[in-house]
């Protein structure tokens, strides 16, 4: 089978494109992932881009130096009968939706990284699988290339 294509797909932008270049270089060197797995790599890079965007929304100051943060205070305006605002009352906080987006993207990154064998536990499982069969001279790449898929 072919190695992963080196050039990032057009659908990836910014941090996703940069992540793709780094990830594909590492995966191609390991010779464990092939072109058939490209959809997983692309989705991982999309999730990296989403997490970067959410992180910047939470922590990066805008042009006025304002940072959105993890929550925003909510105020209620108290008006008189003519509609004139007399005062504003604090009523609580509203969670920044980017926090949920960052949390979900982080979980997806962990899951996809594990599927691609990029987590420490995934690599350890692969090594255990290879070590358990000491009687043969099978490489990690051979094991991965012979895995049957259900699609």
PDB file of C-alpha atoms in Angstrom:
ATOM      1  CA  UNK A   1       0.000   0.000   0.000  1.00  0.00           C
ATOM      2  CA  UNK A   2       0.962   3.624  -0.513  1.00  0.00           C
ATOM      3  CA  UNK A   3       2.277   5.899   2.191  1.00  0.00           C
ATOM      4  CA  UNK A   4       0.198   8.917   3.156  1.00  0.00           C
ATOM      5  CA  UNK A   5       0.237  11.806   0.685  1.00  0.00           C
ATOM      6  CA  UNK A   6       2.736  14.418   1.821  1.00  0.00           C
ATOM      7  CA  UNK A   7       0.862  17.531   0.698  1.00  0.00           C
ATOM      8  CA  UNK A   8      -2.020  18.626   2.945  1.00  0.00           C
ATOM      9  CA  UNK A   9      -5.486  18.385   1.380  1.00  0.00           C
ATOM     10  CA  UNK A  10      -7.079  21.688   0.321  1.00  0.00           C
ATOM     11  CA  UNK A  11      -9.820  21.292   2.940  1.00  0.00           C
ATOM     12  CA  UNK A  12      -7.308  21.859   5.753  1.00  0.00           C
ATOM     13  CA  UNK A  13      -6.483  25.407   6.809  1.00  0.00           C
ATOM     14  CA  UNK A  14      -3.956  27.119   9.090  1.00  0.00           C
ATOM     15  CA  UNK A  15      -2.950  24.985  12.052  1.00  0.00           C
ATOM     16  CA  UNK A  16      -4.631  21.958  10.462  1.00  0.00           C
ATOM     17  CA  UNK A  17      -2.352  22.178   7.411  1.00  0.00           C
ATOM     18  CA  UNK A  18       0.743  22.608   9.566  1.00  0.00           C
ATOM     19  CA  UNK A  19      -0.292  19.699  11.804  1.00  0.00           C
ATOM     20  CA  UNK A  20      -0.892  17.512   8.752  1.00  0.00           C
ATOM     21  CA  UNK A  21       2.643  18.088   7.481  1.00  0.00           C
ATOM     22  CA  UNK A  22       4.200  17.168  10.834  1.00  0.00           C
ATOM     23  CA  UNK A  23       1.930  14.191  11.529  1.00  0.00           C
ATOM     24  CA  UNK A  24       2.241  12.677   8.048  1.00  0.00           C
ATOM     25  CA  UNK A  25       6.022  12.977   8.149  1.00  0.00           C
ATOM     26  CA  UNK A  26       6.118  11.017  11.414  1.00  0.00           C
ATOM     27  CA  UNK A  27       3.553   8.432  10.342  1.00  0.00           C
ATOM     28  CA  UNK A  28       5.243   7.830   6.986  1.00  0.00           C
ATOM     29  CA  UNK A  29       8.586   7.341   8.748  1.00  0.00           C
ATOM     30  CA  UNK A  30       7.012   4.750  11.041  1.00  0.00           C
ATOM     31  CA  UNK A  31       5.633   2.928   7.976  1.00  0.00           C
ATOM     32  CA  UNK A  32       2.565   1.878  10.012  1.00  0.00           C
ATOM     33  CA  UNK A  33      -0.138   4.052   8.469  1.00  0.00           C
ATOM     34  CA  UNK A  34      -1.041   3.959   4.791  1.00  0.00           C
ATOM     35  CA  UNK A  35      -3.101   6.050   2.372  1.00  0.00           C
ATOM     36  CA  UNK A  36      -6.257   4.145   3.308  1.00  0.00           C
ATOM     37  CA  UNK A  37      -6.076   5.830   6.749  1.00  0.00           C
ATOM     38  CA  UNK A  38      -5.995   9.334   5.292  1.00  0.00           C
ATOM     39  CA  UNK A  39      -9.516  10.152   6.516  1.00  0.00           C
ATOM     40  CA  UNK A  40      -8.424   9.620  10.130  1.00  0.00           C
ATOM     41  CA  UNK A  41      -5.397  11.860   9.684  1.00  0.00           C
ATOM     42  CA  UNK A  42      -7.487  14.595   8.044  1.00  0.00           C
ATOM     43  CA  UNK A  43     -10.098  14.440  10.807  1.00  0.00           C
ATOM     44  CA  UNK A  44      -7.341  14.627  13.437  1.00  0.00           C
ATOM     45  CA  UNK A  45      -5.943  17.742  11.757  1.00  0.00           C
ATOM     46  CA  UNK A  46      -9.412  19.315  11.580  1.00  0.00           C
ATOM     47  CA  UNK A  47      -9.864  18.713  15.303  1.00  0.00           C
ATOM     48  CA  UNK A  48      -6.461  20.305  15.960  1.00  0.00           C
ATOM     49  CA  UNK A  49      -7.593  23.362  13.989  1.00  0.00           C
ATOM     50  CA  UNK A  50     -10.896  23.497  15.899  1.00  0.00           C
ATOM     51  CA  UNK A  51      -9.109  23.258  19.244  1.00  0.00           C
ATOM     52  CA  UNK A  52      -6.686  26.014  18.232  1.00  0.00           C
ATOM     53  CA  UNK A  53      -9.549  28.307  17.171  1.00  0.00           C
ATOM     54  CA  UNK A  54     -11.482  27.636  20.385  1.00  0.00           C
ATOM     55  CA  UNK A  55      -8.372  28.203  22.510  1.00  0.00           C
ATOM     56  CA  UNK A  56      -7.724  31.529  20.802  1.00  0.00           C
ATOM     57  CA  UNK A  57     -11.348  32.574  21.347  1.00  0.00           C
ATOM     58  CA  UNK A  58     -10.976  31.880  25.054  1.00  0.00           C
ATOM     59  CA  UNK A  59      -7.505  33.297  25.747  1.00  0.00           C
ATOM     60  CA  UNK A  60      -6.314  35.547  22.925  1.00  0.00           C
ATOM     61  CA  UNK A  61      -7.020  39.283  23.362  1.00  0.00           C
ATOM     62  CA  UNK A  62      -8.970  41.007  20.597  1.00  0.00           C
ATOM     63  CA  UNK A  63      -7.900  44.334  19.034  1.00  0.00           C
ATOM     64  CA  UNK A  64      -9.163  46.201  22.119  1.00  0.00           C
ATOM     65  CA  UNK A  65      -7.250  43.966  24.532  1.00  0.00           C
ATOM     66  CA  UNK A  66     -10.422  42.184  25.688  1.00  0.00           C
ATOM     67  CA  UNK A  67     -10.164  38.463  26.452  1.00  0.00           C
ATOM     68  CA  UNK A  68     -13.373  36.397  26.277  1.00  0.00           C
ATOM     69  CA  UNK A  69     -12.248  33.980  28.970  1.00  0.00           C
ATOM     70  CA  UNK A  70     -14.155  30.897  30.051  1.00  0.00           C
ATOM     71  CA  UNK A  71     -17.244  32.815  31.131  1.00  0.00           C
ATOM     72  CA  UNK A  72     -18.917  36.161  30.590  1.00  0.00           C
ATOM     73  CA  UNK A  73     -20.780  38.201  33.199  1.00  0.00           C
ATOM     74  CA  UNK A  74     -24.476  38.770  32.488  1.00  0.00           C
ATOM     75  CA  UNK A  75     -26.174  42.010  33.478  1.00  0.00           C
ATOM     76  CA  UNK A  76     -29.839  42.967  33.459  1.00  0.00           C
ATOM     77  CA  UNK A  77     -30.830  46.557  32.738  1.00  0.00           C
ATOM     78  CA  UNK A  78     -33.320  48.179  35.117  1.00  0.00           C
ATOM     79  CA  UNK A  79     -35.401  50.781  33.250  1.00  0.00           C
ATOM     80  CA  UNK A  80     -37.928  53.388  34.219  1.00  0.00           C
ATOM     81  CA  UNK A  81     -41.320  53.763  32.499  1.00  0.00           C
ATOM     82  CA  UNK A  82     -39.810  55.911  29.735  1.00  0.00           C
ATOM     83  CA  UNK A  83     -37.225  53.261  28.864  1.00  0.00           C
ATOM     84  CA  UNK A  84     -34.315  55.119  30.429  1.00  0.00           C
ATOM     85  CA  UNK A  85     -31.752  52.707  31.937  1.00  0.00           C
ATOM     86  CA  UNK A  86     -31.441  53.453  35.626  1.00  0.00           C
ATOM     87  CA  UNK A  87     -28.910  50.772  36.548  1.00  0.00           C
ATOM     88  CA  UNK A  88     -27.599  47.381  35.580  1.00  0.00           C
ATOM     89  CA  UNK A  89     -27.763  44.414  37.906  1.00  0.00           C
ATOM     90  CA  UNK A  90     -25.400  41.478  37.827  1.00  0.00           C
ATOM     91  CA  UNK A  91     -27.384  38.252  37.373  1.00  0.00           C
ATOM     92  CA  UNK A  92     -24.644  35.631  36.903  1.00  0.00           C
ATOM     93  CA  UNK A  93     -22.240  34.210  34.395  1.00  0.00           C
ATOM     94  CA  UNK A  94     -22.668  32.659  30.963  1.00  0.00           C
ATOM     95  CA  UNK A  95     -20.224  29.951  29.926  1.00  0.00           C
ATOM     96  CA  UNK A  96     -18.202  30.700  26.786  1.00  0.00           C
ATOM     97  CA  UNK A  97     -19.313  28.139  24.124  1.00  0.00           C
ATOM     98  CA  UNK A  98     -15.681  27.893  22.995  1.00  0.00           C
ATOM     99  CA  UNK A  99     -14.929  26.049  26.259  1.00  0.00           C
ATOM    100  CA  UNK A 100     -17.251  23.202  25.244  1.00  0.00           C
ATOM    101  CA  UNK A 101     -15.812  23.235  21.727  1.00  0.00           C
ATOM    102  CA  UNK A 102     -12.262  22.996  23.094  1.00  0.00           C
ATOM    103  CA  UNK A 103     -13.235  20.174  25.447  1.00  0.00           C
ATOM    104  CA  UNK A 104     -14.897  18.148  22.676  1.00  0.00           C
ATOM    105  CA  UNK A 105     -12.035  18.739  20.215  1.00  0.00           C
ATOM    106  CA  UNK A 106      -9.501  17.634  22.849  1.00  0.00           C
ATOM    107  CA  UNK A 107     -11.405  14.376  23.408  1.00  0.00           C
ATOM    108  CA  UNK A 108     -11.613  13.799  19.655  1.00  0.00           C
ATOM    109  CA  UNK A 109      -7.870  14.451  19.277  1.00  0.00           C
ATOM    110  CA  UNK A 110      -7.110  11.859  21.962  1.00  0.00           C
ATOM    111  CA  UNK A 111      -9.401   9.303  20.347  1.00  0.00           C
ATOM    112  CA  UNK A 112      -8.104   9.827  16.810  1.00  0.00           C
ATOM    113  CA  UNK A 113      -4.477   9.856  17.992  1.00  0.00           C
ATOM    114  CA  UNK A 114      -5.070   6.552  19.720  1.00  0.00           C
ATOM    115  CA  UNK A 115      -6.657   5.067  16.583  1.00  0.00           C
ATOM    116  CA  UNK A 116      -3.600   6.125  14.600  1.00  0.00           C
ATOM    117  CA  UNK A 117      -1.251   4.580  17.171  1.00  0.00           C
ATOM    118  CA  UNK A 118       0.044   7.951  18.327  1.00  0.00           C
ATOM    119  CA  UNK A 119      -0.743   7.618  22.040  1.00  0.00           C
ATOM    120  CA  UNK A 120       1.684   5.999  24.473  1.00  0.00           C
ATOM    121  CA  UNK A 121      -0.817   3.241  25.298  1.00  0.00           C
ATOM    122  CA  UNK A 122      -1.416   2.507  21.602  1.00  0.00           C
ATOM    123  CA  UNK A 123       2.296   2.194  20.957  1.00  0.00           C
ATOM    124  CA  UNK A 124       2.716  -0.013  24.045  1.00  0.00           C
ATOM    125  CA  UNK A 125      -0.123  -2.306  22.893  1.00  0.00           C
ATOM    126  CA  UNK A 126       1.486  -2.651  19.497  1.00  0.00           C
ATOM    127  CA  UNK A 127       4.859  -3.493  21.050  1.00  0.00           C
ATOM    128  CA  UNK A 128       3.224  -6.048  23.375  1.00  0.00           C
ATOM    129  CA  UNK A 129       1.539  -7.663  20.386  1.00  0.00           C
ATOM    130  CA  UNK A 130       4.865  -7.939  18.595  1.00  0.00           C
ATOM    131  CA  UNK A 131       6.784  -9.132  21.687  1.00  0.00           C
ATOM    132  CA  UNK A 132       4.196 -11.825  22.455  1.00  0.00           C
ATOM    133  CA  UNK A 133       5.128 -13.544  19.213  1.00  0.00           C
ATOM    134  CA  UNK A 134       8.891 -13.864  19.744  1.00  0.00           C
ATOM    135  CA  UNK A 135       9.068 -16.986  17.590  1.00  0.00           C
ATOM    136  CA  UNK A 136       8.604 -15.046  14.371  1.00  0.00           C
ATOM    137  CA  UNK A 137      10.496 -12.155  12.857  1.00  0.00           C
ATOM    138  CA  UNK A 138       7.477  -9.923  12.276  1.00  0.00           C
ATOM    139  CA  UNK A 139       7.934  -6.164  12.287  1.00  0.00           C
ATOM    140  CA  UNK A 140       5.364  -3.655  13.572  1.00  0.00           C
ATOM    141  CA  UNK A 141       4.808  -2.510   9.995  1.00  0.00           C
ATOM    142  CA  UNK A 142       4.021  -6.095   8.917  1.00  0.00           C
ATOM    143  CA  UNK A 143       1.471  -6.461  11.718  1.00  0.00           C
ATOM    144  CA  UNK A 144      -0.265  -3.200  10.788  1.00  0.00           C
ATOM    145  CA  UNK A 145      -0.267  -4.005   7.065  1.00  0.00           C
ATOM    146  CA  UNK A 146      -1.992  -7.365   7.646  1.00  0.00           C
ATOM    147  CA  UNK A 147      -4.850  -6.105   9.813  1.00  0.00           C
ATOM    148  CA  UNK A 148      -8.201  -6.776   8.133  1.00  0.00           C
ATOM    149  CA  UNK A 149     -10.816  -4.014   8.095  1.00  0.00           C
ATOM    150  CA  UNK A 150     -14.612  -4.306   8.052  1.00  0.00           C
ATOM    151  CA  UNK A 151     -15.458  -1.587   5.568  1.00  0.00           C
TER     152      UNK A 151
END
